[in-house]
PDB file of C-alpha atoms in Angstrom:
ATOM      1  CA  MET A   1      -0.022  -0.170   0.363  1.00  0.00           C
ATOM      2  CA  GLU A   2       1.165   3.507  -0.991  1.00  0.00           C
ATOM      3  CA  ILE A   3       0.216   6.644   0.078  1.00  0.00           C
ATOM      4  CA  ILE A   4      -0.921   9.077  -2.505  1.00  0.00           C
ATOM      5  CA  LYS A   5       0.061  12.659  -1.231  1.00  0.00           C
ATOM      6  CA  LEU A   6      -1.859  15.159  -3.335  1.00  0.00           C
ATOM      7  CA  LYS A   7      -1.673  19.583  -2.363  1.00  0.00           C
ATOM      8  CA  HIS A   8      -5.373  19.593  -1.499  1.00  0.00           C
ATOM      9  CA  ILE A   9      -6.765  16.029  -0.815  1.00  0.00           C
ATOM     10  CA  SER A  10      -6.329  13.411   2.395  1.00  0.00           C
ATOM     11  CA  ASN A  11      -6.679   9.600   2.419  1.00  0.00           C
ATOM     12  CA  PHE A  12      -5.377   8.660  -0.550  1.00  0.00           C
ATOM     13  CA  ARG A  13      -3.788   5.255  -0.949  1.00  0.00           C
ATOM     14  CA  ASP A  14      -2.430   3.041  -3.442  1.00  0.00           C
ATOM     15  CA  LEU A  15      -3.805  -0.713  -2.716  1.00  0.00           C
ATOM     16  CA  GLY A  16      -0.867  -1.907  -5.052  1.00  0.00           C
ATOM     17  CA  GLY A  17       1.577  -3.579  -3.177  1.00  0.00           C
ATOM     18  CA  ILE A  18      -0.707  -5.625  -0.192  1.00  0.00           C
ATOM     19  CA  LYS A  19       0.185  -9.338  -0.546  1.00  0.00           C
ATOM     20  CA  THR A  20      -2.572 -12.238  -0.785  1.00  0.00           C
ATOM     21  CA  GLN A  21      -2.656 -15.005   1.723  1.00  0.00           C
ATOM     22  CA  ASP A  22      -1.506 -17.284  -1.441  1.00  0.00           C
ATOM     23  CA  ASN A  23       1.635 -14.890  -1.305  1.00  0.00           C
ATOM     24  CA  ARG A  24       0.692 -12.736  -4.274  1.00  0.00           C
ATOM     25  CA  THR A  25       1.649  -8.934  -4.863  1.00  0.00           C
ATOM     26  CA  ILE A  26      -1.626  -6.533  -5.952  1.00  0.00           C
ATOM     27  CA  LYS A  27      -0.091  -4.721  -8.886  1.00  0.00           C
ATOM     28  CA  LYS A  28       0.795  -1.365  -8.350  1.00  0.00           C
ATOM     29  CA  HIS A  29      -1.103   1.796 -10.098  1.00  0.00           C
ATOM     30  CA  MET A  30      -4.293  -0.224 -10.419  1.00  0.00           C
ATOM     31  CA  LEU A  31      -6.869   0.015  -7.374  1.00  0.00           C
ATOM     32  CA  ILE A  32      -6.336   3.467  -5.448  1.00  0.00           C
ATOM     33  CA  ARG A  33      -8.787   4.586  -3.344  1.00  0.00           C
ATOM     34  CA  GLY A  34      -9.563   7.733  -2.326  1.00  0.00           C
ATOM     35  CA  LYS A  35     -12.292  10.977  -1.210  1.00  0.00           C
ATOM     36  CA  ALA A  36     -13.547  13.361  -3.283  1.00  0.00           C
ATOM     37  CA  LEU A  37     -11.963  15.145  -6.169  1.00  0.00           C
ATOM     38  CA  THR A  38     -12.886  18.508  -6.155  1.00  0.00           C
ATOM     39  CA  LYS A  39      -9.840  20.516  -4.720  1.00  0.00           C
ATOM     40  CA  LEU A  40      -7.375  19.363  -7.477  1.00  0.00           C
ATOM     41  CA  SER A  41      -4.469  21.213  -8.133  1.00  0.00           C
ATOM     42  CA  LYS A  42      -2.884  21.278 -11.624  1.00  0.00           C
ATOM     43  CA  HIS A  43       0.374  19.067 -10.050  1.00  0.00           C
ATOM     44  CA  ASP A  44      -2.423  16.794  -8.250  1.00  0.00           C
ATOM     45  CA  ILE A  45      -3.447  15.665 -12.131  1.00  0.00           C
ATOM     46  CA  THR A  46      -0.335  15.763 -13.011  1.00  0.00           C
ATOM     47  CA  LYS A  47       0.487  13.498 -10.725  1.00  0.00           C
ATOM     48  CA  LEU A  48      -2.403  10.896 -10.726  1.00  0.00           C
ATOM     49  CA  LYS A  49      -2.163  10.874 -14.464  1.00  0.00           C
ATOM     50  CA  SER A  50       1.376  10.745 -15.300  1.00  0.00           C
ATOM     51  CA  VAL A  51       2.617   8.764 -11.816  1.00  0.00           C
ATOM     52  CA  TYR A  52      -0.412   6.710 -11.297  1.00  0.00           C
ATOM     53  CA  GLY A  53      -1.736   6.342 -14.936  1.00  0.00           C
ATOM     54  CA  LEU A  54      -4.912   7.900 -13.506  1.00  0.00           C
ATOM     55  CA  LYS A  55      -7.353   6.588 -16.462  1.00  0.00           C
ATOM     56  CA  THR A  56     -10.767   6.233 -14.800  1.00  0.00           C
ATOM     57  CA  ILE A  57     -12.631   7.850 -11.600  1.00  0.00           C
ATOM     58  CA  ILE A  58     -15.935   6.096  -9.973  1.00  0.00           C
ATOM     59  CA  ASP A  59     -17.334   8.427  -7.598  1.00  0.00           C
ATOM     60  CA  LEU A  60     -19.920   6.865  -4.670  1.00  0.00           C
ATOM     61  CA  ARG A  61     -21.559   9.871  -3.447  1.00  0.00           C
ATOM     62  CA  CYS A  62     -25.055  10.590  -4.176  1.00  0.00           C
ATOM     63  CA  THR A  63     -26.987  12.997  -5.733  1.00  0.00           C
ATOM     64  CA  LYS A  64     -26.818  16.063  -3.321  1.00  0.00           C
ATOM     65  CA  GLU A  65     -23.016  15.360  -2.482  1.00  0.00           C
ATOM     66  CA  LEU A  66     -22.136  15.804  -6.195  1.00  0.00           C
ATOM     67  CA  LYS A  67     -24.990  18.873  -7.121  1.00  0.00           C
ATOM     68  CA  GLU A  68     -23.015  20.634  -3.872  1.00  0.00           C
ATOM     69  CA  LYS A  69     -19.217  19.785  -4.537  1.00  0.00           C
ATOM     70  CA  PRO A  70     -19.176  18.912  -8.742  1.00  0.00           C
ATOM     71  CA  GLU A  71     -16.213  16.747  -9.096  1.00  0.00           C
ATOM     72  CA  THR A  72     -13.171  18.153 -11.037  1.00  0.00           C
ATOM     73  CA  LYS A  73     -13.117  17.026 -14.656  1.00  0.00           C
ATOM     74  CA  ILE A  74     -10.151  15.419 -16.085  1.00  0.00           C
ATOM     75  CA  LYS A  75      -8.891  15.338 -19.687  1.00  0.00           C
ATOM     76  CA  ASP A  76      -8.938  11.743 -20.914  1.00  0.00           C
ATOM     77  CA  VAL A  77     -10.146  10.146 -17.840  1.00  0.00           C
ATOM     78  CA  ASN A  78     -13.271   8.087 -17.868  1.00  0.00           C
ATOM     79  CA  TYR A  79     -15.931   9.780 -14.938  1.00  0.00           C
ATOM     80  CA  LEU A  80     -18.207   7.187 -14.113  1.00  0.00           C
ATOM     81  CA  TRP A  81     -21.358   7.988 -11.284  1.00  0.00           C
ATOM     82  CA  MET A  82     -21.873   4.923  -9.540  1.00  0.00           C
ATOM     83  CA  PRO A  83     -23.452   6.258  -6.395  1.00  0.00           C
ATOM     84  CA  VAL A  84     -23.875   3.201  -3.547  1.00  0.00           C
ATOM     85  CA  SER A  85     -27.369   5.053  -2.678  1.00  0.00           C
ATOM     86  CA  GLU A  86     -28.500   7.832  -4.651  1.00  0.00           C
ATOM     87  CA  GLU A  87     -30.260   9.533  -1.729  1.00  0.00           C
ATOM     88  CA  GLY A  88     -28.481  10.987   1.991  1.00  0.00           C
ATOM     89  CA  ILE A  89     -27.515   8.875   4.450  1.00  0.00           C
ATOM     90  CA  LEU A  90     -27.518  10.244   7.846  1.00  0.00           C
ATOM     91  CA  GLY A  91     -24.191   9.374   8.960  1.00  0.00           C
ATOM     92  CA  ILE A  92     -22.811   8.021   5.531  1.00  0.00           C
ATOM     93  CA  SER A  93     -23.051  11.374   3.163  1.00  0.00           C
ATOM     94  CA  HIS A  94     -21.934  14.300   3.791  1.00  0.00           C
ATOM     95  CA  GLU A  95     -24.136  16.752   1.837  1.00  0.00           C
ATOM     96  CA  LYS A  96     -24.599  20.010   3.997  1.00  0.00           C
ATOM     97  CA  ARG A  97     -28.777  19.968   4.574  1.00  0.00           C
ATOM     98  CA  ILE A  98     -28.645  16.163   5.979  1.00  0.00           C
ATOM     99  CA  HIS A  99     -26.352  17.180   8.846  1.00  0.00           C
ATOM    100  CA  SER A 100     -28.945  19.544  11.056  1.00  0.00           C
ATOM    101  CA  PHE A 101     -27.708  19.742  14.848  1.00  0.00           C
ATOM    102  CA  LYS A 102     -31.550  17.953  15.677  1.00  0.00           C
ATOM    103  CA  SER A 103     -30.943  15.285  12.699  1.00  0.00           C
ATOM    104  CA  LEU A 104     -27.305  14.911  14.732  1.00  0.00           C
ATOM    105  CA  TYR A 105     -29.439  12.930  17.537  1.00  0.00           C
ATOM    106  CA  MET A 106     -31.238  10.568  15.193  1.00  0.00           C
ATOM    107  CA  MET A 107     -27.961   9.497  13.459  1.00  0.00           C
ATOM    108  CA  PRO A 108     -28.306   5.923  13.846  1.00  0.00           C
ATOM    109  CA  GLN A 109     -25.220   4.081  15.182  1.00  0.00           C
ATOM    110  CA  PRO A 110     -22.233   3.088  12.935  1.00  0.00           C
ATOM    111  CA  VAL A 111     -22.611  -0.122  12.726  1.00  0.00           C
ATOM    112  CA  ASP A 112     -26.154  -0.441  11.769  1.00  0.00           C
ATOM    113  CA  LEU A 113     -25.321   2.127   8.923  1.00  0.00           C
ATOM    114  CA  TYR A 114     -22.148  -0.643   7.729  1.00  0.00           C
ATOM    115  CA  ARG A 115     -24.695  -3.246   7.815  1.00  0.00           C
ATOM    116  CA  ASP A 116     -27.766  -1.099   5.563  1.00  0.00           C
ATOM    117  CA  LEU A 117     -24.600  -0.603   3.303  1.00  0.00           C
ATOM    118  CA  VAL A 118     -24.069  -3.688   2.250  1.00  0.00           C
ATOM    119  CA  SER A 119     -28.169  -4.986   2.111  1.00  0.00           C
ATOM    120  CA  ASN A 120     -30.817  -4.198   0.029  1.00  0.00           C
ATOM    121  CA  GLU A 121     -30.596  -1.615  -2.739  1.00  0.00           C
ATOM    122  CA  CYS A 122     -27.416  -0.508  -1.084  1.00  0.00           C
ATOM    123  CA  ARG A 123     -26.139  -4.074  -2.025  1.00  0.00           C
ATOM    124  CA  THR A 124     -27.056  -4.000  -5.581  1.00  0.00           C
ATOM    125  CA  ASN A 125     -25.142  -0.889  -6.431  1.00  0.00           C
ATOM    126  CA  ILE A 126     -22.080  -2.257  -4.455  1.00  0.00           C
ATOM    127  CA  VAL A 127     -22.249  -5.534  -6.246  1.00  0.00           C
ATOM    128  CA  ASN A 128     -22.603  -2.811  -9.543  1.00  0.00           C
ATOM    129  CA  ILE A 129     -19.549  -0.856  -8.716  1.00  0.00           C
ATOM    130  CA  LEU A 130     -17.231  -4.138  -7.783  1.00  0.00           C
ATOM    131  CA  LYS A 131     -18.377  -5.556 -11.451  1.00  0.00           C
ATOM    132  CA  THR A 132     -17.367  -2.656 -13.243  1.00  0.00           C
ATOM    133  CA  ILE A 133     -13.871  -2.318 -11.406  1.00  0.00           C
ATOM    134  CA  LEU A 134     -13.257  -6.054 -11.548  1.00  0.00           C
ATOM    135  CA  TYR A 135     -14.541  -6.420 -15.101  1.00  0.00           C
ATOM    136  CA  LEU A 136     -12.862  -2.761 -16.407  1.00  0.00           C
ATOM    137  CA  PRO A 137      -9.856  -3.244 -19.791  1.00  0.00           C
ATOM    138  CA  GLU A 138      -6.320  -3.148 -18.851  1.00  0.00           C
ATOM    139  CA  ASP A 139      -6.316  -0.157 -20.546  1.00  0.00           C
ATOM    140  CA  GLN A 140      -8.508   1.859 -18.224  1.00  0.00           C
ATOM    141  CA  PHE A 141      -6.534   1.351 -15.291  1.00  0.00           C
ATOM    142  CA  SER A 142      -5.428   2.741 -13.000  1.00  0.00           C
ATOM    143  CA  VAL A 143      -9.164   3.279 -11.743  1.00  0.00           C
ATOM    144  CA  VAL A 144      -9.849   5.498  -8.576  1.00  0.00           C
ATOM    145  CA  PHE A 145     -13.202   4.944  -6.391  1.00  0.00           C
ATOM    146  CA  HIS A 146     -14.258   7.338  -4.087  1.00  0.00           C
ATOM    147  CA  CYS A 147     -16.954   8.837  -2.031  1.00  0.00           C
ATOM    148  CA  THR A 148     -16.876  12.432   0.324  1.00  0.00           C
ATOM    149  CA  ALA A 149     -14.256  11.827   2.752  1.00  0.00           C
ATOM    150  CA  GLY A 150     -12.757   7.792   1.579  1.00  0.00           C
ATOM    151  CA  LYS A 151     -13.479   5.839   4.370  1.00  0.00           C
ATOM    152  CA  ASP A 152     -17.364   4.498   4.785  1.00  0.00           C
ATOM    153  CA  ARG A 153     -18.144   4.007   1.168  1.00  0.00           C
ATOM    154  CA  THR A 154     -15.017   3.645   0.003  1.00  0.00           C
ATOM    155  CA  GLY A 155     -13.878   1.190   2.925  1.00  0.00           C
ATOM    156  CA  ILE A 156     -16.582  -0.761   2.179  1.00  0.00           C
ATOM    157  CA  ILE A 157     -15.727  -1.177  -1.561  1.00  0.00           C
ATOM    158  CA  ALA A 158     -11.514  -1.718  -0.940  1.00  0.00           C
ATOM    159  CA  ALA A 159     -12.586  -4.299   2.040  1.00  0.00           C
ATOM    160  CA  LEU A 160     -14.369  -5.881  -0.804  1.00  0.00           C
ATOM    161  CA  LEU A 161     -11.663  -5.713  -3.467  1.00  0.00           C
ATOM    162  CA  LEU A 162      -9.412  -6.655  -1.292  1.00  0.00           C
ATOM    163  CA  SER A 163     -11.413  -9.845  -0.021  1.00  0.00           C
ATOM    164  CA  PHE A 164     -12.083 -10.929  -3.846  1.00  0.00           C
ATOM    165  CA  LEU A 165      -8.312 -10.741  -4.672  1.00  0.00           C
ATOM    166  CA  GLY A 166      -7.517 -12.913  -1.596  1.00  0.00           C
ATOM    167  CA  VAL A 167      -6.251 -10.912   1.230  1.00  0.00           C
ATOM    168  CA  ASP A 168      -7.096 -11.881   4.704  1.00  0.00           C
ATOM    169  CA  ARG A 169      -9.303 -10.133   7.018  1.00  0.00           C
ATOM    170  CA  ASP A 170      -6.772  -8.660   9.206  1.00  0.00           C
ATOM    171  CA  LYS A 171      -4.647  -6.621   6.216  1.00  0.00           C
ATOM    172  CA  ILE A 172      -8.465  -5.472   5.242  1.00  0.00           C
ATOM    173  CA  ILE A 173      -9.072  -4.216   8.232  1.00  0.00           C
ATOM    174  CA  GLN A 174      -5.710  -2.490   8.279  1.00  0.00           C
ATOM    175  CA  ASP A 175      -5.984  -0.585   5.447  1.00  0.00           C
ATOM    176  CA  TYR A 176      -9.725   0.313   6.761  1.00  0.00           C
ATOM    177  CA  LEU A 177      -8.024   1.406   9.741  1.00  0.00           C
ATOM    178  CA  PHE A 178      -5.807   3.543   8.321  1.00  0.00           C
ATOM    179  CA  THR A 179      -8.535   6.573   7.304  1.00  0.00           C
ATOM    180  CA  ASN A 180      -7.753   7.207  11.288  1.00  0.00           C
ATOM    181  CA  LYS A 181      -4.534   8.814  10.407  1.00  0.00           C
ATOM    182  CA  VAL A 182      -5.914  11.141   8.279  1.00  0.00           C
ATOM    183  CA  PHE A 183      -9.236  11.840   9.909  1.00  0.00           C
ATOM    184  CA  ARG A 184      -8.699  11.176  14.105  1.00  0.00           C
ATOM    185  CA  PHE A 185      -7.500  15.049  14.427  1.00  0.00           C
ATOM    186  CA  LYS A 186     -10.618  16.158  12.732  1.00  0.00           C
ATOM    187  CA  ALA A 187     -12.699  13.764  14.890  1.00  0.00           C
ATOM    188  CA  ASN A 188     -11.230  15.663  17.871  1.00  0.00           C
ATOM    189  CA  ILE A 189     -11.562  18.809  16.965  1.00  0.00           C
ATOM    190  CA  ALA A 190     -15.686  17.530  16.115  1.00  0.00           C
ATOM    191  CA  TYR A 191     -15.608  16.097  19.796  1.00  0.00           C
ATOM    192  CA  ILE A 192     -14.460  19.454  21.633  1.00  0.00           C
ATOM    193  CA  GLY A 193     -16.382  22.078  19.382  1.00  0.00           C
ATOM    194  CA  LEU A 194     -19.646  19.980  19.912  1.00  0.00           C
ATOM    195  CA  ILE A 195     -18.466  19.717  23.973  1.00  0.00           C
ATOM    196  CA  LEU A 196     -18.320  23.966  23.769  1.00  0.00           C
ATOM    197  CA  ALA A 197     -21.377  24.406  21.465  1.00  0.00           C
ATOM    198  CA  LYS A 198     -24.056  22.191  22.683  1.00  0.00           C
ATOM    199  CA  GLY A 199     -22.719  20.331  26.427  1.00  0.00           C
ATOM    200  CA  ASP A 200     -23.678  17.476  25.619  1.00  0.00           C
ATOM    201  CA  LEU A 201     -20.756  14.730  26.089  1.00  0.00           C
ATOM    202  CA  ALA A 202     -22.611  12.017  24.841  1.00  0.00           C
ATOM    203  CA  LEU A 203     -23.657  13.575  21.582  1.00  0.00           C
ATOM    204  CA  SER A 204     -20.076  14.400  21.353  1.00  0.00           C
ATOM    205  CA  LYS A 205     -19.035  10.975  21.955  1.00  0.00           C
ATOM    206  CA  LYS A 206     -21.139   9.548  19.034  1.00  0.00           C
ATOM    207  CA  ILE A 207     -20.035  12.455  16.232  1.00  0.00           C
ATOM    208  CA  ARG A 208     -16.631  11.486  17.359  1.00  0.00           C
ATOM    209  CA  LEU A 209     -17.202   8.019  16.892  1.00  0.00           C
ATOM    210  CA  SER A 210     -18.755   8.269  13.051  1.00  0.00           C
ATOM    211  CA  LEU A 211     -16.287  10.175  11.841  1.00  0.00           C
ATOM    212  CA  LEU A 212     -13.551   7.472  13.076  1.00  0.00           C
ATOM    213  CA  ALA A 213     -13.129   3.553  11.368  1.00  0.00           C
ATOM    214  CA  LYS A 214     -13.551   1.123  13.386  1.00  0.00           C
ATOM    215  CA  THR A 215     -13.003  -2.563  13.608  1.00  0.00           C
ATOM    216  CA  GLU A 216     -16.390  -3.315  14.543  1.00  0.00           C
ATOM    217  CA  PHE A 217     -18.289  -1.019  11.683  1.00  0.00           C
ATOM    218  CA  ILE A 218     -16.531  -2.761   8.462  1.00  0.00           C
ATOM    219  CA  ASN A 219     -16.384  -6.109  10.061  1.00  0.00           C
ATOM    220  CA  ALA A 220     -20.861  -5.112  10.287  1.00  0.00           C
ATOM    221  CA  SER A 221     -20.308  -4.839   6.753  1.00  0.00           C
ATOM    222  CA  LEU A 222     -18.132  -8.049   6.029  1.00  0.00           C
ATOM    223  CA  LEU A 223     -20.238 -10.182   8.481  1.00  0.00           C
ATOM    224  CA  THR A 224     -23.629  -8.910   6.895  1.00  0.00           C
ATOM    225  CA  LEU A 225     -22.632 -10.804   3.732  1.00  0.00           C
ATOM    226  CA  GLU A 226     -21.295 -13.863   5.544  1.00  0.00           C
ATOM    227  CA  THR A 227     -24.671 -14.583   7.163  1.00  0.00           C
ATOM    228  CA  ASP A 228     -26.636 -13.838   4.368  1.00  0.00           C
ATOM    229  CA  PHE A 229     -24.362 -15.849   1.593  1.00  0.00           C
ATOM    230  CA  GLY A 230     -22.553 -18.317   3.804  1.00  0.00           C
ATOM    231  CA  SER A 231     -19.139 -16.749   2.853  1.00  0.00           C
ATOM    232  CA  LEU A 232     -17.653 -13.802   1.065  1.00  0.00           C
ATOM    233  CA  ASP A 233     -16.870 -16.184  -1.500  1.00  0.00           C
ATOM    234  CA  THR A 234     -20.258 -17.291  -2.313  1.00  0.00           C
ATOM    235  CA  PHE A 235     -21.159 -14.019  -1.812  1.00  0.00           C
ATOM    236  CA  PHE A 236     -18.789 -13.316  -5.006  1.00  0.00           C
ATOM    237  CA  LYS A 237     -19.250 -16.455  -7.026  1.00  0.00           C
ATOM    238  CA  GLU A 238     -23.684 -15.779  -6.797  1.00  0.00           C
ATOM    239  CA  SER A 239     -23.840 -11.640  -7.148  1.00  0.00           C
ATOM    240  CA  LEU A 240     -20.980 -11.762  -9.714  1.00  0.00           C
ATOM    241  CA  ASN A 241     -22.498 -14.651 -11.490  1.00  0.00           C
ATOM    242  CA  ILE A 242     -19.315 -16.181 -11.863  1.00  0.00           C
ATOM    243  CA  SER A 243     -17.599 -19.620 -11.958  1.00  0.00           C
ATOM    244  CA  ASN A 244     -13.741 -20.473  -9.828  1.00  0.00           C
ATOM    245  CA  GLU A 245     -12.073 -20.177 -12.832  1.00  0.00           C
ATOM    246  CA  GLU A 246     -13.951 -16.666 -14.032  1.00  0.00           C
ATOM    247  CA  LYS A 247     -12.801 -16.254 -11.017  1.00  0.00           C
ATOM    248  CA  GLU A 248      -8.828 -16.521 -10.721  1.00  0.00           C
ATOM    249  CA  MET A 249      -8.811 -15.098 -14.360  1.00  0.00           C
ATOM    250  CA  LEU A 250     -10.324 -11.874 -12.888  1.00  0.00           C
ATOM    251  CA  ARG A 251      -8.004 -12.176  -9.830  1.00  0.00           C
ATOM    252  CA  SER A 252      -4.525 -12.952 -11.930  1.00  0.00           C
ATOM    253  CA  LYS A 253      -5.437  -9.270 -13.879  1.00  0.00           C
ATOM    254  CA  PHE A 254      -5.122  -7.647 -10.466  1.00  0.00           C
ATOM    255  CA  LEU A 255      -1.706  -9.800  -9.153  1.00  0.00           C
ATOM    256  CA  GLU A 256       1.476 -10.350  -9.076  1.00  0.00           C
ATOM    257  CA  ASN A 257       2.808 -13.657  -8.948  1.00  0.00           C
TER     258      ASN A 257
END
């Protein structure tokens, strides 16, 4: 895994270099996870294209997020809008109107949100996103997939891709938790700010928790799929409608032997 340093955007990293359980390595400059590309500098664009070979962007944000903060369009880069949920999700999406002080009190627990993100309509959308990434022609990589902060929706897509490629659960969680290196300071500031503004310790703790990545959050998504399908391997085979041979063919595109 390689941190990608951009001028105005944090929480960007290349999943290349991560080892699988069968001791293969994910190819570099193929799968890049990040946050919204709304403040890209010319230097950032040049870096992503020339160093990382950026060819495709998949935007996971909802309709309102997209309207409030449009994506920076990059010449000769294919842009795909594939929302995990077209409507805002309190506690997940980042559109302005959804996060009034009143709404914060009603925000579900993160574990429940992560279960919901792999259920019903969201599950269907996630499967389509996975199919799109896995079946992209090789000349359309690297691909950047991102939501607003690069933590929740992006984290689930990254975890499922890593699982599909044969990365063990500990490394998947390690990648997910890396986001805290970027967001822990923001979470602490939000915690202090809410205490000062509202004097509500319980709410302040709740909001701080929602801004962090926790093992139990990503596990809630993965365990939901494992419970519903028996295993993640079965989830991939049934939802992607692929045989063992097709799965190995897809994996070989992303892995070095």
